[in-house]
Coordinates of C-alpha atoms in Angstrom, one line a residue:
X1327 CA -4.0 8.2 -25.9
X1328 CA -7.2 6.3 -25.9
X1329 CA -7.1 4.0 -23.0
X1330 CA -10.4 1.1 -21.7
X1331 CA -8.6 1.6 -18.0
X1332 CA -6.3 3.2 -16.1
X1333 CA -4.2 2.5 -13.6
X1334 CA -1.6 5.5 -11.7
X1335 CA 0.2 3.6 -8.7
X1336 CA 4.0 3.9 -8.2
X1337 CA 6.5 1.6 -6.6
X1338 CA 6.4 4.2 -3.9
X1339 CA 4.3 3.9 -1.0
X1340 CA 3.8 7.7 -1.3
X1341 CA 1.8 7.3 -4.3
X1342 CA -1.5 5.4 -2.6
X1343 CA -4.1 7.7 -1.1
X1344 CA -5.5 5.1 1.0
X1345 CA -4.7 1.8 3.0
X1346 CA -6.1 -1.5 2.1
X1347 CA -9.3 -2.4 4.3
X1348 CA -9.0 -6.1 5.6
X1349 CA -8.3 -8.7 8.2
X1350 CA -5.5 -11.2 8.5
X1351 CA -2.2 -9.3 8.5
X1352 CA -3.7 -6.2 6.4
X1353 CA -4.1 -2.6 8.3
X1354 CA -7.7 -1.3 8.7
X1355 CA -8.7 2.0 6.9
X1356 CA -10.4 5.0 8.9
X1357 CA -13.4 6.0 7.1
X1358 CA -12.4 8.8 5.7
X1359 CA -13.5 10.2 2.2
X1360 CA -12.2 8.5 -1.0
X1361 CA -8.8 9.6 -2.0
X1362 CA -8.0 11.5 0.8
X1363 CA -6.7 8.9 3.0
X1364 CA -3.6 10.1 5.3
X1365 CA -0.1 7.3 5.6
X1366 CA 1.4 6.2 7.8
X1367 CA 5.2 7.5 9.7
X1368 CA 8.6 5.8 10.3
X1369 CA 9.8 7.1 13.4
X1370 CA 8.8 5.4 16.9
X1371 CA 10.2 7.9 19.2
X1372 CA 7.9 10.4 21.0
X1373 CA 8.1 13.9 19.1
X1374 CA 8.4 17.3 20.6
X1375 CA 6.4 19.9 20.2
X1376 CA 7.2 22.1 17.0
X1377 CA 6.8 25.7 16.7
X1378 CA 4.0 26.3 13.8
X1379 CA 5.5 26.4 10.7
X1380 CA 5.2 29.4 8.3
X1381 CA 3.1 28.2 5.1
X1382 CA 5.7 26.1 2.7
X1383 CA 6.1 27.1 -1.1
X1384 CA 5.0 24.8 -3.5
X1385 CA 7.6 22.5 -4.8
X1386 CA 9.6 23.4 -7.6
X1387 CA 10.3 20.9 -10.7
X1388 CA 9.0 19.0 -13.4
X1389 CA 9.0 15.2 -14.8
X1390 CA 9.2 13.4 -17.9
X1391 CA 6.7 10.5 -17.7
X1392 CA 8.5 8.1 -20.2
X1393 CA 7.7 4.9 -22.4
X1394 CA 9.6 2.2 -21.3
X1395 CA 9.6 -1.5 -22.4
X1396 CA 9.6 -4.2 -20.2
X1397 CA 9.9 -7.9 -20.5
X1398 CA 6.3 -7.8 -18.8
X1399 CA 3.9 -8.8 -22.4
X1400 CA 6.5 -12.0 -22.6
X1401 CA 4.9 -13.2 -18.7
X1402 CA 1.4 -14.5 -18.1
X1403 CA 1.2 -13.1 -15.0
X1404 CA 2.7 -10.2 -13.2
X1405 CA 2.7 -7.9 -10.5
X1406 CA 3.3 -3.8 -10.6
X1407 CA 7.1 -3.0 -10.0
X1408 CA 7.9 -2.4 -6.1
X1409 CA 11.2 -1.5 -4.9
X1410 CA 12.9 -2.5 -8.4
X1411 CA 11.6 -5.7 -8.9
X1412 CA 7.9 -7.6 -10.5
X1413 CA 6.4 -11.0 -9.6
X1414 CA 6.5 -13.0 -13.0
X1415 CA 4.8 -16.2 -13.8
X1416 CA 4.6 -18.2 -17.3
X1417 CA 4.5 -21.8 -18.4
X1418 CA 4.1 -22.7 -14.4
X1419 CA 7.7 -20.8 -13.4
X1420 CA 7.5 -18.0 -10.9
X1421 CA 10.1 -15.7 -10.0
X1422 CA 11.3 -12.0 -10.1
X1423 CA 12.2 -9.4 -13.0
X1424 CA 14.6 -6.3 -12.2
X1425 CA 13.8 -3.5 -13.9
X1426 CA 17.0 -3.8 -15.8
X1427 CA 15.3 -6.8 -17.5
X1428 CA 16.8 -9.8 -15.0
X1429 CA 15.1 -12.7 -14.5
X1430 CA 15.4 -15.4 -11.7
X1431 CA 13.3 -18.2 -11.4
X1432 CA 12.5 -19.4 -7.6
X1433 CA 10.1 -22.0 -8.1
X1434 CA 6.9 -23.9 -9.7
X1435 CA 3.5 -23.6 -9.3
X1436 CA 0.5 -24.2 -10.5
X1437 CA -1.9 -21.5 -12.2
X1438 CA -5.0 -22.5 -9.5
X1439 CA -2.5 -21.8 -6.8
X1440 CA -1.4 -18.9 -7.5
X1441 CA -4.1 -17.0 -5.7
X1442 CA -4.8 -19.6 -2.9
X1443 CA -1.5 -17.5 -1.4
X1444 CA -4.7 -15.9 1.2
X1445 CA -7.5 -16.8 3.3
X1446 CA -9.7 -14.8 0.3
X1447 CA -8.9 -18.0 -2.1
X1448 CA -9.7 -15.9 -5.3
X1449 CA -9.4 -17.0 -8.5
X1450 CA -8.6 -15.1 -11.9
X1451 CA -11.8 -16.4 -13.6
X1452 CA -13.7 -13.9 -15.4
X1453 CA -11.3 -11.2 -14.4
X1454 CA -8.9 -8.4 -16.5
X1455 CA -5.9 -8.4 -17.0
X1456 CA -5.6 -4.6 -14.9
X1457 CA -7.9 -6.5 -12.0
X1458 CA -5.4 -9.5 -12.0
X1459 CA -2.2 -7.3 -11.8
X1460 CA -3.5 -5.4 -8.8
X1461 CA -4.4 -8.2 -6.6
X1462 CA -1.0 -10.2 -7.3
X1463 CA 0.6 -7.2 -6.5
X1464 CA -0.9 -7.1 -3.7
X1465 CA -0.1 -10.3 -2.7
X1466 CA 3.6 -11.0 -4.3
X1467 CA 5.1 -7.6 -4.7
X1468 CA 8.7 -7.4 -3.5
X1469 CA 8.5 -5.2 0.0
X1470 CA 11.6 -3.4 1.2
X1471 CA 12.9 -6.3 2.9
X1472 CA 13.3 -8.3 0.0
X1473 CA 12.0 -11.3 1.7
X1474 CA 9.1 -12.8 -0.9
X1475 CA 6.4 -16.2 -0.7
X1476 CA 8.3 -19.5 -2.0
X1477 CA 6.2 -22.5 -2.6
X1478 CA 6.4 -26.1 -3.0
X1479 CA 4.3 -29.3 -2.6
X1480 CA 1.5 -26.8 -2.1
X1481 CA 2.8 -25.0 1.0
X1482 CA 3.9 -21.8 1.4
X1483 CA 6.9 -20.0 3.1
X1484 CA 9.5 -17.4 2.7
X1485 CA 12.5 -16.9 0.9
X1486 CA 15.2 -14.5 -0.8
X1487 CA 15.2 -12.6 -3.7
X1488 CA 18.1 -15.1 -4.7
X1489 CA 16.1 -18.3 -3.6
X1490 CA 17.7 -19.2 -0.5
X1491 CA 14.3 -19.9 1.8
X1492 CA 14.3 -18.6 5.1
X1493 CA 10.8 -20.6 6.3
X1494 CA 10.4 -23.8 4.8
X1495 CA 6.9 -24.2 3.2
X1496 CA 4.4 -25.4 5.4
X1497 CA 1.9 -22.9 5.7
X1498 CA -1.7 -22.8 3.7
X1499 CA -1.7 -19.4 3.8
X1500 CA 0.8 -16.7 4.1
X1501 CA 0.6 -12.7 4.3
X1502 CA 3.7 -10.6 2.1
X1503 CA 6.6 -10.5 4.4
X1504 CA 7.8 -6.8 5.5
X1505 CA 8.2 -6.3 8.9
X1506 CA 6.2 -9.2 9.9
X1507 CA 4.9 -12.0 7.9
X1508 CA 2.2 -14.7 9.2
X1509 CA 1.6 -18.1 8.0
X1510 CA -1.7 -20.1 8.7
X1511 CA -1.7 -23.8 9.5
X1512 CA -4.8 -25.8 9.5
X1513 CA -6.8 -26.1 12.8
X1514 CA -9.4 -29.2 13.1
X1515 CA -9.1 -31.8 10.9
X1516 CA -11.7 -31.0 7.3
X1517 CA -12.6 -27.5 8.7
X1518 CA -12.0 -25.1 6.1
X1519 CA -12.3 -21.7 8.1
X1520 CA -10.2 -22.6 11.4
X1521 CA -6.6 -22.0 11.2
X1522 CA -3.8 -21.8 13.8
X1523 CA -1.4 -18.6 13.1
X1524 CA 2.5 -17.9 13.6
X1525 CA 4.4 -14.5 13.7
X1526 CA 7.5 -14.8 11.4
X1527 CA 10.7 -12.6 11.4
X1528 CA 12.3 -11.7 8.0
X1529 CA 15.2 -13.7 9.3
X1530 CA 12.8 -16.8 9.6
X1531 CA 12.6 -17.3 12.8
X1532 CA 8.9 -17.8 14.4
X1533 CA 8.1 -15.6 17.6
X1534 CA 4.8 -17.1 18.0
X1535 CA 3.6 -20.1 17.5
X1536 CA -0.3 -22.0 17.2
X1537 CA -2.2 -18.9 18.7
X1538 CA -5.3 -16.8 17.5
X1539 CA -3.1 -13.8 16.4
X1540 CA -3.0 -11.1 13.7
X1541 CA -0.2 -9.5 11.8
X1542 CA -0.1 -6.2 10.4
X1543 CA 3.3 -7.3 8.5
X1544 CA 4.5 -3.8 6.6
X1545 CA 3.8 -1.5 9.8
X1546 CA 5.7 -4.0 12.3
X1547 CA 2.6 -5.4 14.8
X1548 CA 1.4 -8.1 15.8
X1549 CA -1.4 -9.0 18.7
X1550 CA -1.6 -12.4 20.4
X1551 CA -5.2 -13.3 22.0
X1552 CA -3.6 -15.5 25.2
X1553 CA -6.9 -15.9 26.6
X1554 CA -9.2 -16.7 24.0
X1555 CA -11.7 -13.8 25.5
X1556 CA -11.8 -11.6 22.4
X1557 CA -9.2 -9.1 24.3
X1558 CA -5.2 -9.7 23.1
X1559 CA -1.9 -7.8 23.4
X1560 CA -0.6 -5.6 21.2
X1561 CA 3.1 -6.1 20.4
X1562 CA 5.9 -3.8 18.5
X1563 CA 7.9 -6.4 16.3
X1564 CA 10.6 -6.3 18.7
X1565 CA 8.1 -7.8 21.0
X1566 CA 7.7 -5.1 23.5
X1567 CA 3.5 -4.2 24.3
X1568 CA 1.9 -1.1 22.9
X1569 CA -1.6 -2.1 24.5
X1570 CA -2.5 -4.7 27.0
X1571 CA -5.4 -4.9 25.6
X1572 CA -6.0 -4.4 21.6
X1573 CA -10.0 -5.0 20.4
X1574 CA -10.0 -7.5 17.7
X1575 CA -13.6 -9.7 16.4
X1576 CA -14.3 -12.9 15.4
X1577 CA -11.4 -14.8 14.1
X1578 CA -8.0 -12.7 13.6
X1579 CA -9.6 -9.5 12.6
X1580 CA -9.1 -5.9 14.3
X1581 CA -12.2 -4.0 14.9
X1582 CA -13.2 -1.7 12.2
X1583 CA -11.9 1.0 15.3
X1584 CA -8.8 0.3 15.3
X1585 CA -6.1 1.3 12.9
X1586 CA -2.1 0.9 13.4
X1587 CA 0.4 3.8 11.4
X1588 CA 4.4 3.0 11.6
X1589 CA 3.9 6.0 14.2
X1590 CA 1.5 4.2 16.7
X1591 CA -2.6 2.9 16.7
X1592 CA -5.5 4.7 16.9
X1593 CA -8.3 4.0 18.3
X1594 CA -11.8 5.1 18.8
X1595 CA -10.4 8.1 17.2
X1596 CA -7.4 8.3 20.1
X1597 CA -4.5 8.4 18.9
X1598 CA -1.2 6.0 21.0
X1599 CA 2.1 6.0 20.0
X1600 CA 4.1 2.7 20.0
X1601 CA 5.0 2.7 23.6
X1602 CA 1.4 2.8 24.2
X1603 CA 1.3 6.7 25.5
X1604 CA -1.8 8.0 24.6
X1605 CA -1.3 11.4 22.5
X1606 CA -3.4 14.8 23.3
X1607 CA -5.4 16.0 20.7
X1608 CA -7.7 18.9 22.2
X1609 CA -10.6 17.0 21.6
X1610 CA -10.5 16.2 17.9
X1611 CA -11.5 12.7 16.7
X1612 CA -8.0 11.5 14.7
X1613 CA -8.1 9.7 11.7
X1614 CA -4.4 8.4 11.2
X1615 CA -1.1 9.7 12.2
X1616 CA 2.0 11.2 10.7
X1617 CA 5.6 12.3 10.8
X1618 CA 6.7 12.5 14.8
X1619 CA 3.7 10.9 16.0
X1620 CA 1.7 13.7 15.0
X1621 CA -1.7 13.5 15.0
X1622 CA -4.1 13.6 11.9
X1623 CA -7.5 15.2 12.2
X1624 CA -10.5 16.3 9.8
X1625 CA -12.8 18.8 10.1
X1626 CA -14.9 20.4 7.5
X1627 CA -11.8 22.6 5.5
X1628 CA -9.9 19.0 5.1
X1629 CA -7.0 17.2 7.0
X1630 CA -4.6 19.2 9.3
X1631 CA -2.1 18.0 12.0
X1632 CA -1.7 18.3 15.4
X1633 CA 2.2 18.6 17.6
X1634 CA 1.9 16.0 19.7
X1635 CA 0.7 18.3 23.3
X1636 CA -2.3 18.7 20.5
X1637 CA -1.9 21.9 19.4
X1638 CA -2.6 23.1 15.6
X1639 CA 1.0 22.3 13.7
X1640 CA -0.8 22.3 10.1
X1641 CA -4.5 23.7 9.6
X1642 CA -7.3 21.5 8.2
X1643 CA -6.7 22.9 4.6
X1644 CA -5.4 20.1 3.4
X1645 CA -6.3 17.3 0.7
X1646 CA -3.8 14.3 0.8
X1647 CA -0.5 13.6 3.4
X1648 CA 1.5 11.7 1.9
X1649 CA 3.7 8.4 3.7
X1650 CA 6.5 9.7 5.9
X1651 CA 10.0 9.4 3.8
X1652 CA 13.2 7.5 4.7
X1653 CA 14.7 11.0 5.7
X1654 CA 11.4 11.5 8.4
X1655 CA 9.6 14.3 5.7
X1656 CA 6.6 14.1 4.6
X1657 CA 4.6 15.9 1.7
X1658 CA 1.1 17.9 1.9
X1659 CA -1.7 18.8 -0.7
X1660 CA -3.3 21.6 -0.3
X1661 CA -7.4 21.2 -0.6
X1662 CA -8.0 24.6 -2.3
X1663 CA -5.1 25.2 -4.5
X1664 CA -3.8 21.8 -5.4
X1665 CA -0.1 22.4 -4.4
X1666 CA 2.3 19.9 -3.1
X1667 CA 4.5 21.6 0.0
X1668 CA 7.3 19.5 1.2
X1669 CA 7.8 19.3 5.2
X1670 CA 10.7 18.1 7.0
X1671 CA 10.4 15.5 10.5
X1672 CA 10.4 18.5 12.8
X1673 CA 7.4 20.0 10.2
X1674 CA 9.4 23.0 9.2
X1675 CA 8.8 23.9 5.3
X1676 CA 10.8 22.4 2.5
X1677 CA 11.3 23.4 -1.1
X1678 CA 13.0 20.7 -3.8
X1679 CA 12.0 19.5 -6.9
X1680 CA 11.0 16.4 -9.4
X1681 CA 7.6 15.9 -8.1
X1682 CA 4.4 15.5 -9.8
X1683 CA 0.6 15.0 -9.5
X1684 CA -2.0 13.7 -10.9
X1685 CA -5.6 15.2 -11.6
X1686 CA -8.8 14.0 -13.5
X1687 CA -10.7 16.9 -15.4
X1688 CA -14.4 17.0 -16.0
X1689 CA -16.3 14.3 -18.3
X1690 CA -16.8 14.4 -21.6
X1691 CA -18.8 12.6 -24.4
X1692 CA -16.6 11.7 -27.1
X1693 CA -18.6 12.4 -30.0
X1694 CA -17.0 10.1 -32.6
X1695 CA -17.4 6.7 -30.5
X1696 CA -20.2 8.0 -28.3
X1697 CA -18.4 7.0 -24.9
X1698 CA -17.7 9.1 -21.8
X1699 CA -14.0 10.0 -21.5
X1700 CA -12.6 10.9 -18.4
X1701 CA -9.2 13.1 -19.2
X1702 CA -6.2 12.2 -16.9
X1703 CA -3.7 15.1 -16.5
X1704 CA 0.0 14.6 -15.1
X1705 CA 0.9 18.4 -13.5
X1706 CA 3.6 19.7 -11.8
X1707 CA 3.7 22.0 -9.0
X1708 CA 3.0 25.2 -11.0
X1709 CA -0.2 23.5 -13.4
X1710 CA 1.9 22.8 -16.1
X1711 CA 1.3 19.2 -17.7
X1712 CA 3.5 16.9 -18.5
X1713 CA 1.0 13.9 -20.0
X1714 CA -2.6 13.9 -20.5
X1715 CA -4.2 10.9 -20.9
X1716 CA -8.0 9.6 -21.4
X1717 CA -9.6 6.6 -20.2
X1718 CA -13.2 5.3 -21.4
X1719 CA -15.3 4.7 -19.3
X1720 CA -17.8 2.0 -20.2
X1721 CA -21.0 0.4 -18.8
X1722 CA -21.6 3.4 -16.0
X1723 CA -18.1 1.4 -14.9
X1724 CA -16.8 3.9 -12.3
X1725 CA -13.3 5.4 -13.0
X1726 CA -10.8 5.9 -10.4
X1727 CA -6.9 7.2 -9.7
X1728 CA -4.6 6.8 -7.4
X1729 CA -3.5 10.4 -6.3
X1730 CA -0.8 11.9 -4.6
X1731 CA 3.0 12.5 -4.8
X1732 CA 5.2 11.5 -7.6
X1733 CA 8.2 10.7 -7.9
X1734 CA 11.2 10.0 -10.6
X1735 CA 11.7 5.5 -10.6
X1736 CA 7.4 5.4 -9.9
X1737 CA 5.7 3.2 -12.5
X1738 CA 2.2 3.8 -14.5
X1739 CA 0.8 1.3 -16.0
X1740 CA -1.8 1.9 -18.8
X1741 CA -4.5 -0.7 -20.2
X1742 CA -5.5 -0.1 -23.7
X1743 CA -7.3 -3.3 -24.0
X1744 CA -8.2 -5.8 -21.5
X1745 CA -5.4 -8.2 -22.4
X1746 CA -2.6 -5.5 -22.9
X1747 CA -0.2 -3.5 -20.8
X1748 CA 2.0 -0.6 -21.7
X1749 CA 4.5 0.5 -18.5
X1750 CA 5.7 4.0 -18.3
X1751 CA 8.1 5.6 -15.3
X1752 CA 8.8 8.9 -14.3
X1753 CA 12.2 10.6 -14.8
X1754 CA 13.7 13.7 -13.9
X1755 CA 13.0 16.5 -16.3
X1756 CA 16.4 17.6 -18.2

């Protein structure tokens, strides 16, 4: 399969390698090499220490990457698939799209709007049709919550999945709703940069009003600067305080220093779970945390963990960790032999199957067009492939793919040309 790009993200959050870097209700990424990011956890509670865990077997199991049609081609505009449903826009209609092929409409907008939904204001001029799909789904894809952007009169609020709107539009600006959503109103009259934020509830209902604030909406924080001294509070959504003081910059922006996980913050490289207790960590500098508040170092041999009295729960021989699941697991990649081991909350080894990875092989010219190729191979556990794929890569344009643990129901989405999209979505092997 000859392909001009290539895209590999699934629906689930287990699929991305690394956070989005921004300001303005979007977590801040560690620096940490490419690819190699660690997620973030579920549970808030305080974890005890663990005995170390004996080394877990790689995960049985195959998966049948399948063709599957979708209604997308027929839409002008679209998002990536996220918990079973696509943004769709055509003729100046938005709305949703199951995966079974359902439409509903939930209002009309105007093409130039469309990607006004930030404080980044970009447009879609001079941009691909892959480009535009990732940064509307970054903006309109349907979270867990099922709570989604509704517009009208060119404001913005929230609403349902079946169009009954929970905030009536009359924001500028508005983050995708999960935990948390924020919506920006206009400070001074003709000043395009100052805005007045409030913290929204999925249920609607506004816990903060007009202040300097920031929203990290899928990990459940929010910090409120009361003083207007460039030091705020840090608040779980349920409004309790993780720090008293959380370092932010100019505007509503963390500092690049400080990074929230569903587990807790980090900062400086300390690690605080989200009643604010800072976590031990025998002196390593932590880069994120995982399942049970665990800390996640790096050292030289790759990722490990850390129990939460600091000692060594997982070595640092590892290449990817992947989001904690709804049942508190989490998965692993090992750096040196590429296997995928399955932990449970309490970090004891798992074995199941129907899980995947993907791997990019070395470079090669291909001699009848004279263009690099880049092969793409779908693996499971044991090497085997299920799909290979090849992208060009053209221009010195550099290539990139999302890595990390799939799953049967996640999406791919290939480009063959700049203008076309073909969808396919893992299954369980018969």
């Amino acid at each position: 399969m000859k392909l001009n790009a290539l895209l590999a993200r699934g629906a689930a959050a287990a699929l991305a390698c690394a956070l989005l870097a921004g300001c303005g209700g979007q977590t801040v990424s560690p620096s940490v090499p490419e690819d190699q990011a660690p997620s973030s956890a579920v549970s808030s509670q305080e974890a005890q220490p663990t005995p170390e865990p004996t080394a877990a077997p790689a995960a049985q199991g195959t998966l049948e990457l399948t063709e599957r049609e979708s209604a997308l081609g027929s839409y002008e505009l679209f998002t990536m698939f996220s918990n079973g449903y696509a943004w769709v826009w055509a003729n100046g209609e938005a709305g949703y799209l199951s995966e079974d092929g359902q439409y509903t409409p939930l209002y009309s907008i105007p093409r130039e709007d469309i990607f006004n939904i930030d404080v980044e204001q970009m447009t879609t001029d001079g941009f691909t049709l892959q480009q535009n799909v990732e940064k509307l789904s970054e903006l309109y894809s349907c979270p867990e919550s099922g709570i989604v952007p509704f517009y009208k009169d060119g404001l913005w609020g929230y609403c349902d999945l079946s169009g009954n709107v929970l905030v009536q539009p009359a924001y500028i600006h508005i983050s995708p709703m999960g935990q948390l959503g924020w919506g920006a109103r206009e400070g001074d009259a003709g000043s395009e940069w100052i805005y007045y934020y409030d913290v929204i509830k999925p249920d609607g209902s506004v816990i903060v009003s007009g202040k300097n604030c920031w929203c990290d909406p899928r990990n459940g924080y929010y910090f409120v600067d009361e003083s207007g001294d460039g030091g705020a509070v840090l608040y779980n959504a349920d409004g309790s305080v993780v720090l008293g003081e959380a370092p932010y910059s100019f505007g509503n922006c963390p500092m690049p220093d400080f990074t929230t996980w569903e587990e807790g913050v980090v900062v400086s490289g300390v690690p605080y779970d989200r009643t604010g207790a800072k976590l031990s960590t025998d002196g390593r500098k932590i880069v994120g945390l995982s399942a049970g508040s665990r800390p996640v170092f790096q050292d030289e041999g790759g990722f490990g963990i850390l129990n939460s009295n600091g000692s060594v729960v997982v070595p640092d021989s590892l290449s990817y960790i992947s989001d904690v699941m709804a049942d508190g697991s989490v998965y692993v990649q090992e750096k040196d032999t590429g296997a995928l081991c399955h932990y449970d909350g309490e970090m004891n080894a798992l074995a199941d199957g129907a899980l995947a990875r993907a791997k990019t092989g070395e470079r090669y010219i291909d001699e009848e067009r004279i263009v690099p190729i880049t092969p793409v191979e779908i693996c499971d556990q044991s090497g085997r492939q299920i799909a290979l794929m090849e992208s060009e890569v053209e221009m010195g344009g550099a290539f990139t793919v999302s890595c990390g643990v799939l799953k049967a129901g996640d999406w791919l989405y290939f480009y063959p040309t700049d203008s076309t999209v073909q969808t396919y979505q893992f299954t369980s092997a018969k």
